[in-house]
CSV table of C-alpha atoms and ligand atoms in Angstrom, one decimal:
chain,number,residue,atom,x,y,z
U,167,MET,CA,-23.8,-27.8,-9.1
U,168,GLY,CA,-23.3,-24.0,-8.1
U,169,GLU,CA,-22.8,-24.7,-4.3
U,170,ARG,CA,-18.7,-25.6,-4.3
U,171,PRO,CA,-17.5,-22.0,-3.2
U,172,ARG,CA,-15.3,-20.7,-5.8
U,173,LEU,CA,-12.2,-19.8,-5.3
U,174,VAL,CA,-9.6,-18.0,-6.6
U,175,LEU,CA,-5.7,-17.9,-6.6
U,176,GLY,CA,-3.6,-14.6,-5.8
U,177,LEU,CA,-0.4,-14.1,-6.7
U,178,GLU,CA,1.5,-10.2,-5.4
U,179,SER,CA,5.0,-9.7,-6.6
U,180,SER,CA,5.2,-6.4,-7.5
U,181,CYS,CA,8.3,-4.5,-5.0
U,182,ASP,CA,9.5,-7.2,-2.3
U,183,GLU,CA,7.1,-8.6,-0.9
U,184,THR,CA,6.1,-12.4,-2.7
U,185,ALA,CA,2.7,-13.5,-1.6
U,186,ALA,CA,0.0,-15.8,-3.1
U,187,SER,CA,-3.8,-16.4,-1.7
U,188,VAL,CA,-7.1,-18.4,-1.7
U,189,VAL,CA,-9.6,-16.0,-1.5
U,190,GLU,CA,-13.3,-17.3,-1.5
U,191,GLY,CA,-15.7,-15.5,-4.5
U,192,ALA,CA,-13.9,-11.9,-3.7
U,193,ARG,CA,-14.3,-11.7,0.0
U,194,LEU,CA,-13.5,-14.5,2.5
U,195,VAL,CA,-9.9,-14.9,3.2
U,196,TRP,CA,-9.6,-19.2,3.5
U,197,SER,CA,-4.9,-18.4,3.8
U,198,SER,CA,-2.9,-15.1,2.8
U,199,VAL,CA,0.9,-16.3,2.7
U,200,VAL,CA,3.3,-13.3,2.9
U,201,ALA,CA,7.1,-13.5,2.3
U,202,THR,CA,8.7,-10.7,2.9
U,203,GLN,CA,13.2,-9.9,1.2
U,204,ALA,CA,12.6,-7.1,4.5
U,205,GLU,CA,16.2,-8.7,4.9
U,206,LEU,CA,17.6,-8.5,1.5
U,207,HIS,CA,17.2,-5.1,1.3
U,208,ALA,CA,18.7,-3.5,4.7
U,209,GLU,CA,21.8,-3.4,3.8
U,210,TYR,CA,21.1,-1.9,1.3
U,211,GLY,CA,18.4,0.4,3.0
U,212,GLY,CA,16.1,-0.1,-0.7
U,213,VAL,CA,14.7,-2.8,-2.5
U,214,VAL,CA,17.7,-3.2,-5.3
U,215,PRO,CA,15.5,-4.3,-7.9
U,216,GLU,CA,17.8,-7.3,-9.4
U,217,ILE,CA,18.1,-8.6,-5.9
U,218,ALA,CA,13.9,-8.6,-5.3
U,219,SER,CA,13.2,-9.8,-9.0
U,220,ARG,CA,15.6,-13.3,-7.5
U,221,ALA,CA,13.9,-13.7,-4.6
U,222,HIS,CA,10.5,-14.0,-6.1
U,223,ALA,CA,11.9,-16.1,-8.3
U,224,GLU,CA,13.2,-18.4,-5.7
U,225,ARG,CA,9.9,-18.0,-3.7
U,226,ILE,CA,6.8,-18.0,-5.9
U,227,THR,CA,6.5,-22.0,-5.8
U,228,PRO,CA,6.9,-22.4,-1.9
U,229,VAL,CA,4.5,-19.7,-1.0
U,230,VAL,CA,1.9,-20.2,-3.6
U,231,ARG,CA,2.1,-24.4,-1.9
U,232,ALA,CA,1.9,-22.9,1.6
U,233,ALA,CA,-0.9,-20.9,0.7
U,234,LEU,CA,-2.3,-23.2,-1.1
U,235,ASP,CA,-2.2,-26.0,2.4
U,236,ARG,CA,-3.0,-23.6,5.0
U,237,ALA,CA,-6.8,-23.2,2.7
U,238,GLY,CA,-6.7,-27.2,3.2
U,239,VAL,CA,-6.5,-26.8,-0.9
U,240,THR,CA,-5.3,-28.5,-3.8
U,241,LEU,CA,-4.4,-26.9,-6.6
U,242,ALA,CA,-7.1,-29.0,-8.9
U,243,GLU,CA,-10.7,-27.2,-6.5
U,244,ILE,CA,-8.7,-23.1,-8.0
U,245,ASP,CA,-11.2,-21.9,-9.8
U,246,ALA,CA,-9.4,-19.0,-11.0
U,247,VAL,CA,-6.0,-17.0,-11.2
U,248,ALA,CA,-5.6,-13.5,-10.4
U,249,VAL,CA,-2.0,-11.4,-10.8
U,250,GLY,CA,-0.5,-8.2,-8.9
U,251,HIS,CA,0.3,-7.0,-12.9
U,252,ARG,CA,0.6,-3.1,-12.8
U,253,PRO,CA,2.0,-1.3,-10.9
U,254,GLY,CA,5.5,-2.2,-9.7
U,255,LEU,CA,8.8,-3.0,-10.4
U,256,ILE,CA,8.9,-4.6,-14.3
U,257,GLY,CA,11.1,-7.8,-13.5
U,258,SER,CA,9.2,-8.5,-9.9
U,259,LEU,CA,6.8,-8.4,-11.3
U,260,LEU,CA,7.4,-10.8,-14.2
U,261,VAL,CA,7.5,-13.3,-11.5
U,262,GLY,CA,4.2,-13.2,-10.3
U,263,VAL,CA,2.8,-13.1,-14.1
U,264,ALA,CA,4.8,-15.9,-15.0
U,265,ALA,CA,3.9,-17.9,-12.1
U,266,ALA,CA,-0.2,-17.0,-12.8
U,267,LYS,CA,-0.3,-17.8,-16.4
U,268,ALA,CA,1.8,-20.8,-16.3
U,269,LEU,CA,-0.9,-22.2,-13.1
U,270,ALA,CA,-3.6,-21.4,-15.9
U,271,TRP,CA,-2.6,-22.9,-18.7
U,272,ALA,CA,-2.0,-26.2,-17.0
U,273,LEU,CA,-5.1,-26.4,-15.0
U,274,PRO,CA,-8.2,-27.3,-16.9
U,275,GLY,CA,-11.2,-25.4,-16.5
U,276,ARG,CA,-13.8,-25.9,-14.8
U,277,ASP,CA,-15.9,-26.3,-17.4
U,278,GLY,CA,-14.8,-30.0,-18.5
U,279,GLY,CA,-14.4,-27.5,-21.9
U,280,GLU,CA,-10.8,-28.7,-23.5
U,281,GLY,CA,-9.8,-24.2,-21.8
U,282,HIS,CA,-7.4,-23.5,-18.4
U,283,LEU,CA,-8.3,-21.7,-16.1
U,284,PRO,CA,-9.5,-18.1,-16.1
U,285,LEU,CA,-6.9,-15.4,-15.6
U,286,VAL,CA,-7.4,-11.5,-15.0
U,287,GLY,CA,-4.5,-9.3,-14.5
U,288,VAL,CA,-5.2,-7.1,-10.8
U,289,ASP,CA,-3.6,-3.3,-10.6
U,290,HIS,CA,-2.2,-3.1,-7.4
U,291,VAL,CA,-3.0,0.6,-6.1
U,292,HIS,CA,-6.7,-0.7,-6.8
U,293,ALA,CA,-6.3,-3.6,-4.9
U,294,HIS,CA,-5.3,-2.0,-1.8
U,295,LEU,CA,-9.1,-0.2,-2.0
U,296,TRP,CA,-10.3,-3.5,-1.6
U,297,ALA,CA,-7.9,-4.9,2.0
U,298,ALA,CA,-11.2,-3.1,3.8
U,299,ALA,CA,-13.2,-5.3,2.4
U,300,LEU,CA,-11.6,-9.0,3.4
U,301,ALA,CA,-12.9,-11.2,5.9
U,302,ASP,CA,-11.5,-13.5,7.8
U,303,GLY,CA,-13.6,-16.1,8.5
U,304,ASP,CA,-12.5,-15.0,11.8
U,305,GLY,CA,-16.7,-13.7,12.8
U,306,ASP,CA,-14.9,-10.6,12.3
U,307,ASP,CA,-15.8,-9.3,9.3
U,308,PRO,CA,-16.6,-6.0,8.0
U,309,GLY,CA,-18.6,-6.4,5.4
U,310,GLU,CA,-19.9,-5.0,2.7
U,311,ILE,CA,-18.0,-0.9,1.4
U,312,ALA,CA,-21.0,1.1,0.9
U,313,TYR,CA,-20.6,3.3,-2.2
U,314,PRO,CA,-20.3,6.3,-3.3
U,315,ALA,CA,-17.2,6.6,-1.5
U,316,ILE,CA,-13.6,8.5,-1.4
U,317,GLY,CA,-10.1,6.4,-1.5
U,318,LEU,CA,-6.9,7.2,-0.4
U,319,VAL,CA,-3.9,4.7,-0.5
U,320,VAL,CA,-0.8,5.9,1.1
U,321,SER,CA,1.8,3.3,0.3
U,322,GLY,CA,5.4,3.7,-0.1
U,323,GLY,CA,5.2,3.7,-3.9
U,324,HIS,CA,1.8,5.0,-4.1
U,325,THR,CA,-0.3,8.1,-2.7
U,326,SER,CA,-3.5,9.0,-4.2
U,327,THR,CA,-7.0,10.1,-3.5
U,328,TYR,CA,-10.1,8.6,-5.6
U,329,ARG,CA,-13.9,8.4,-6.5
U,330,LEU,CA,-15.1,4.8,-6.1
U,331,ASP,CA,-18.3,4.2,-7.2
U,332,GLY,CA,-17.6,0.7,-7.0
U,333,PRO,CA,-14.9,-2.0,-6.3
U,334,LEU,CA,-14.0,-2.1,-9.9
U,335,THR,CA,-15.2,2.1,-11.1
U,336,LEU,CA,-12.9,4.7,-9.7
U,337,SER,CA,-10.9,7.7,-11.2
U,338,ARG,CA,-8.4,9.5,-9.7
U,339,LEU,CA,-9.1,12.6,-7.5
U,340,GLY,CA,-5.0,13.7,-6.6
U,341,ARG,CA,-1.7,12.0,-6.4
U,342,THR,CA,2.3,12.6,-5.5
U,343,ILE,CA,3.9,15.0,-7.4
U,344,ASP,CA,6.9,13.5,-6.4
U,345,ASP,CA,7.5,11.5,-3.0
U,346,ALA,CA,5.3,8.9,-1.8
U,347,VAL,CA,4.1,9.1,2.3
U,348,GLY,CA,5.5,6.0,2.9
U,349,GLU,CA,9.1,7.0,0.8
U,350,ALA,CA,9.1,10.5,3.1
U,351,TYR,CA,8.8,7.8,6.1
U,352,ASP,CA,11.4,5.6,5.1
U,353,LYS,CA,13.7,8.5,3.9
U,354,ALA,CA,12.7,10.4,7.7
U,355,ALA,CA,13.2,7.3,9.4
U,356,THR,CA,16.8,6.8,7.4
U,357,ILE,CA,17.7,10.4,8.3
U,358,LEU,CA,17.5,9.8,11.9
U,359,GLY,CA,19.3,6.1,11.7
U,360,LEU,CA,16.2,4.3,11.9
U,361,GLU,CA,16.5,0.1,10.3
U,362,TYR,CA,14.7,-0.3,7.4
U,363,PRO,CA,11.7,-0.5,6.5
U,364,GLY,CA,11.4,2.4,8.2
U,365,GLY,CA,8.2,3.3,8.5
U,366,PRO,CA,7.3,1.3,11.4
U,367,ASN,CA,10.1,1.7,13.6
U,368,LEU,CA,9.2,5.8,13.2
U,369,ASP,CA,6.4,5.2,14.2
U,370,THR,CA,7.8,3.5,17.6
U,371,LEU,CA,9.8,6.3,18.1
U,372,ALA,CA,7.0,8.5,17.2
U,373,VAL,CA,4.8,7.7,20.6
U,374,THR,CA,7.9,8.9,22.9
U,375,GLY,CA,8.8,12.2,21.2
U,376,ASN,CA,6.9,16.2,21.2
U,377,GLU,CA,4.8,16.5,18.5
U,378,CYS,CA,4.8,20.3,18.8
U,379,ALA,CA,8.7,20.6,18.8
U,380,HIS,CA,9.3,21.1,15.5
U,381,ASP,CA,6.6,23.2,13.0
U,382,PHE,CA,7.1,21.2,10.5
U,383,PRO,CA,6.0,22.0,6.9
U,384,VAL,CA,2.5,21.1,5.7
U,385,SER,CA,2.7,21.3,1.5
U,386,ARG,CA,-0.9,23.0,0.5
U,387,LEU,CA,0.6,23.6,-4.0
U,388,GLY,CA,-1.8,25.9,-5.4
U,389,ALA,CA,-5.1,26.4,-3.8
U,390,GLY,CA,-7.2,23.7,-4.9
U,391,SER,CA,-4.8,21.7,-5.6
U,392,LEU,CA,-5.5,17.6,-4.6
U,393,ASP,CA,-1.7,16.3,-5.2
U,394,PHE,CA,0.0,15.3,-2.4
U,395,SER,CA,3.8,16.7,-2.2
U,396,PHE,CA,6.6,15.2,0.1
U,397,SER,CA,9.9,16.3,-0.8
U,398,GLY,CA,9.8,20.1,2.0
U,399,LEU,CA,9.0,17.7,4.9
U,400,LYS,CA,12.2,15.2,3.6
U,401,THR,CA,14.7,18.0,3.4
U,402,ALA,CA,13.0,19.9,6.8
U,403,VAL,CA,14.0,16.3,9.0
U,404,LEU,CA,16.7,16.4,7.3
U,405,TYR,CA,18.1,20.5,8.2
U,406,ALA,CA,16.5,19.6,12.0
U,407,VAL,CA,18.7,17.0,12.9
U,408,ARG,CA,22.1,17.6,11.4
U,409,GLY,CA,21.2,21.3,11.3
U,410,THR,CA,21.4,23.6,8.1
U,411,PRO,CA,23.9,23.0,5.4
U,412,ARG,CA,27.4,24.7,5.9
U,413,PRO,CA,28.2,27.5,3.1
U,414,LYS,CA,30.7,26.1,0.2
U,415,HIS,CA,32.8,28.9,1.7
U,416,GLU,CA,32.2,27.6,5.1
U,417,GLY,CA,33.6,24.2,4.3
U,418,GLY,CA,29.8,22.7,3.6
U,419,GLY,CA,28.5,20.0,4.6
U,420,TYR,CA,26.3,19.7,7.9
U,421,PRO,CA,27.2,20.7,11.5
U,422,ARG,CA,25.6,18.2,13.2
U,423,ASP,CA,26.3,14.9,12.6
U,424,LEU,CA,23.6,11.8,14.6
U,425,HIS,CA,25.7,10.2,16.7
U,426,GLU,CA,25.2,13.8,18.3
U,427,VAL,CA,21.5,13.7,18.7
U,428,SER,CA,20.4,12.5,21.2
U,429,ASP,CA,17.4,9.9,22.0
U,430,ARG,CA,15.5,13.0,23.7
U,431,GLU,CA,15.4,14.7,20.2
U,432,ARG,CA,15.4,12.5,18.2
U,433,ALA,CA,11.7,11.7,19.3
U,434,ASP,CA,10.9,14.6,19.0
U,435,VAL,CA,11.0,15.0,14.8
U,436,ALA,CA,9.9,11.9,14.3
U,437,ALA,CA,7.0,12.5,16.3
U,438,SER,CA,6.9,16.0,14.4
U,439,PHE,CA,7.2,14.6,11.2
U,440,GLN,CA,4.0,12.3,11.5
U,441,ARG,CA,1.8,15.1,12.5
U,442,ALA,CA,3.1,16.9,9.5
U,443,ALA,CA,2.7,13.5,7.7
U,444,SER,CA,-0.6,12.5,8.4
U,445,ARG,CA,-1.5,16.4,8.7
U,446,ALA,CA,-1.1,16.5,4.5
U,447,VAL,CA,-2.7,13.5,4.0
U,448,VAL,CA,-5.9,15.2,5.7
U,449,LEU,CA,-5.5,18.2,4.2
U,450,LYS,CA,-5.8,16.8,1.0
U,451,LEU,CA,-8.9,13.9,2.2
U,452,GLU,CA,-10.5,17.1,3.1
U,453,ARG,CA,-9.4,19.1,-0.6
U,454,ALA,CA,-10.9,16.0,-2.1
U,455,LEU,CA,-14.1,16.1,-0.6
U,456,ALA,CA,-15.0,19.0,-1.1
U,457,HIS,CA,-13.8,18.6,-4.6
U,458,LEU,CA,-16.4,15.4,-4.5
U,459,HIS,CA,-19.3,17.6,-2.9
U,460,GLU,CA,-19.3,20.1,-5.1
U,461,GLY,CA,-20.1,18.0,-8.8
U,462,GLY,CA,-22.8,17.0,-6.9
U,463,VAL,CA,-21.3,13.4,-5.0
U,464,ARG,CA,-21.8,12.4,-1.0
U,465,PRO,CA,-19.5,9.6,-0.5
U,466,ARG,CA,-20.6,7.5,2.2
U,467,SER,CA,-17.4,5.7,3.2
U,468,LEU,CA,-13.5,7.1,3.8
U,469,VAL,CA,-11.8,3.4,2.5
U,470,ALA,CA,-7.7,3.3,2.9
U,471,GLY,CA,-5.5,1.2,2.2
U,472,GLY,CA,-1.4,0.8,1.8
U,473,GLY,CA,0.7,0.5,4.1
U,474,VAL,CA,1.0,3.8,5.4
U,475,THR,CA,-2.9,3.1,6.6
U,476,ALA,CA,-0.7,0.8,9.5
U,477,ASN,CA,0.8,4.1,11.0
U,478,SER,CA,-0.5,4.9,14.5
U,479,ARG,CA,-1.0,9.0,14.1
U,480,LEU,CA,-2.7,8.9,10.8
U,481,ARG,CA,-5.3,6.4,11.8
U,482,VAL,CA,-6.4,8.7,14.7
U,483,GLU,CA,-6.4,11.0,12.1
U,484,LEU,CA,-8.6,9.3,10.0
U,485,ALA,CA,-10.9,8.9,12.4
U,486,ALA,CA,-11.8,11.8,13.6
U,487,LEU,CA,-12.3,13.3,10.1
U,488,ALA,CA,-14.8,10.6,9.7
U,489,GLU,CA,-16.5,11.0,12.2
U,490,ARG,CA,-16.6,15.2,11.0
U,491,ALA,CA,-17.6,14.4,7.5
U,492,ASP,CA,-20.1,11.8,8.8
U,493,LEU,CA,-18.4,9.2,7.3
U,494,GLU,CA,-18.4,5.2,7.3
U,495,LEU,CA,-14.2,4.0,7.7
U,496,ARG,CA,-13.0,1.9,6.4
U,497,ILE,CA,-9.1,0.7,7.5
U,498,PRO,CA,-7.9,-3.0,6.7
U,499,LYS,CA,-6.8,-5.5,9.1
U,500,MET,CA,-3.2,-5.2,10.2
U,501,ARG,CA,-2.5,-8.2,8.3
U,502,TYR,CA,-3.5,-6.9,4.8
U,503,CYS,CA,-2.5,-2.9,5.0
U,504,VAL,CA,0.6,-4.0,3.9
U,505,ASP,CA,1.2,-5.4,0.6
U,506,ASN,CA,-0.6,-8.9,0.2
U,507,ALA,CA,-1.9,-11.2,-2.2
U,508,ALA,CA,-4.8,-11.4,-0.6
U,509,MET,CA,-6.2,-8.4,-2.2
U,510,ILE,CA,-4.9,-9.4,-5.1
U,511,ALA,CA,-7.3,-12.3,-5.2
U,512,GLY,CA,-10.1,-10.7,-3.2
U,513,LEU,CA,-10.2,-7.6,-6.1
U,514,GLY,CA,-9.6,-10.1,-8.9
U,515,GLY,CA,-12.6,-12.4,-7.6
U,516,ALA,CA,-14.9,-9.1,-8.5
U,517,MET,CA,-13.4,-8.3,-11.5
U,518,LEU,CA,-14.1,-12.0,-12.2
U,519,ALA,CA,-17.8,-11.9,-10.9
U,520,SER,CA,-18.7,-9.6,-13.5
U,521,GLY,CA,-17.0,-11.1,-16.9
U,522,VAL,CA,-13.3,-9.7,-16.6
U,523,ARG,CA,-10.4,-11.9,-17.8
U,524,ASP,CA,-8.1,-11.7,-19.1
U,525,ASP,CA,-5.8,-14.2,-21.6
U,526,LEU,CA,-2.8,-15.9,-22.4
U,527,THR,CA,-0.6,-12.7,-23.1
U,528,LEU,CA,-1.2,-10.6,-20.2
U,529,THR,CA,2.4,-8.3,-19.8
U,530,PRO,CA,3.4,-6.2,-16.9
U,531,VAL,CA,3.2,-2.5,-16.2
U,532,PRO,CA,5.0,-0.5,-14.4
U,533,THR,CA,2.5,2.6,-14.1
U,534,THR,CA,-0.6,2.1,-12.9
U,535,ALA,CA,-3.8,2.7,-14.5
U,536,CYS,CA,-5.2,5.3,-12.9
X,861,KG4,O1,1.8,-0.6,0.6
X,861,KG4,P1,2.9,-1.4,1.4
X,861,KG4,O2,3.4,-2.4,1.6
X,861,KG4,O3,3.7,-1.1,0.0
X,861,KG4,C1,3.6,-0.5,-1.0
X,861,KG4,O4,2.7,-0.7,-2.1
X,861,KG4,O5,4.3,0.5,-0.9
X,861,KG4,O6,3.7,0.0,2.0
X,861,KG4,C2,4.9,0.1,2.4
X,861,KG4,C3,5.0,0.9,3.0
X,861,KG4,C4,6.4,1.5,3.2
X,861,KG4,O7,7.3,3.0,3.1
X,861,KG4,C5,6.1,1.9,4.7
X,861,KG4,O8,7.5,2.1,5.6
X,861,KG4,C6,5.4,1.8,5.3
X,861,KG4,O9,4.2,1.1,4.8
X,861,KG4,N1,5.0,1.8,6.7
X,861,KG4,C7,4.3,2.3,7.2
X,861,KG4,C8,4.2,1.5,8.7
X,861,KG4,N2,3.7,0.4,8.1
X,861,KG4,C9,4.0,0.2,7.0
X,861,KG4,N3,4.6,3.5,8.1
X,861,KG4,C10,4.0,4.3,8.3
X,861,KG4,N4,4.4,4.0,10.0
X,861,KG4,C11,3.8,2.8,9.4
X,861,KG4,N5,3.5,2.0,11.8
X,862,ZN,ZN1,1.0,-1.7,-1.6
């Protein structure tokens, strides 16, 4: 007994990716399957909640089956079920939570008793901060995260900094007061006429642009504020592309249509936007770090997570900051930057190991705990 690896099945359905994963312990990924719905939402330029929850309901069973197949295991070999139960779109979360509860209830516990499999609800945002600890078994194990750490989540729904004292011990330092940075990327991409989801496309376009072409605003908020704001940047991009709106007595509207904007100009706007967005993130990280130092906390690592950590410009900025501040930079492998269930199964595994578990009354919650 005790020799067999403990396998956690993780489910993720908080937004527009249906995902399942099998993780050994808390870090070793046996399989990670992600079915993206991007093509279903592209025509609307954003996630349509009703379409998302219906697609999750259709896909969750095949995705779980694929995760088990790729891991080479059956449900009988799974020891626990973890599910992202907050934050997210309520209809989407419901699908994952209902599936996880059904699986946990239907499968007998490993103790030989009458019980069912342990179940644990995982905070999706906190799971993004665990993604950098995941190993694939490909010989490239990033190792344990050194705590205390300063955490950064940059995604389509969240932009926050954290103090991390362990995988389960964290407190938020700052957060966005309006748009998330990924949302700003997606909106700027829409203004530039790029396909949804725009963040990665804007990243590609920016490579060919001059990032000093526009001096876009980097929001600071109050002198000591640790919070973020991206709505002003988005508006600045709109005006740079379409011109400043005309007053009503001159007919209103924008002076230029998108088709009048050259490829060169679009690339310059993309690059300048990316520079301003990355600077805003790094500026607030520096403030959060100074805040921790003032409180006598000296972080050893900078742990980043969320879809925007896939951004090439931000990755360079984060590497430079980590170097300046003598922090070990922990950015997830590309496949674990965006939404996935391996981070859910992994953090779920860490929670279970420290005795945290939920019962079948687990319910989805639209907001993060902190
Ligand atoms: O973490 P994630 O998959 O979902 C949420 O929890 O929101 O993040 C998705 C966000 C989207 O806004 C997407 O445009 C952005 O991450 N994103 C990027 C890049 N790849 C994904 N933004 C900028 N550059 C990228 N390379
Ligand atoms: Zn996410």
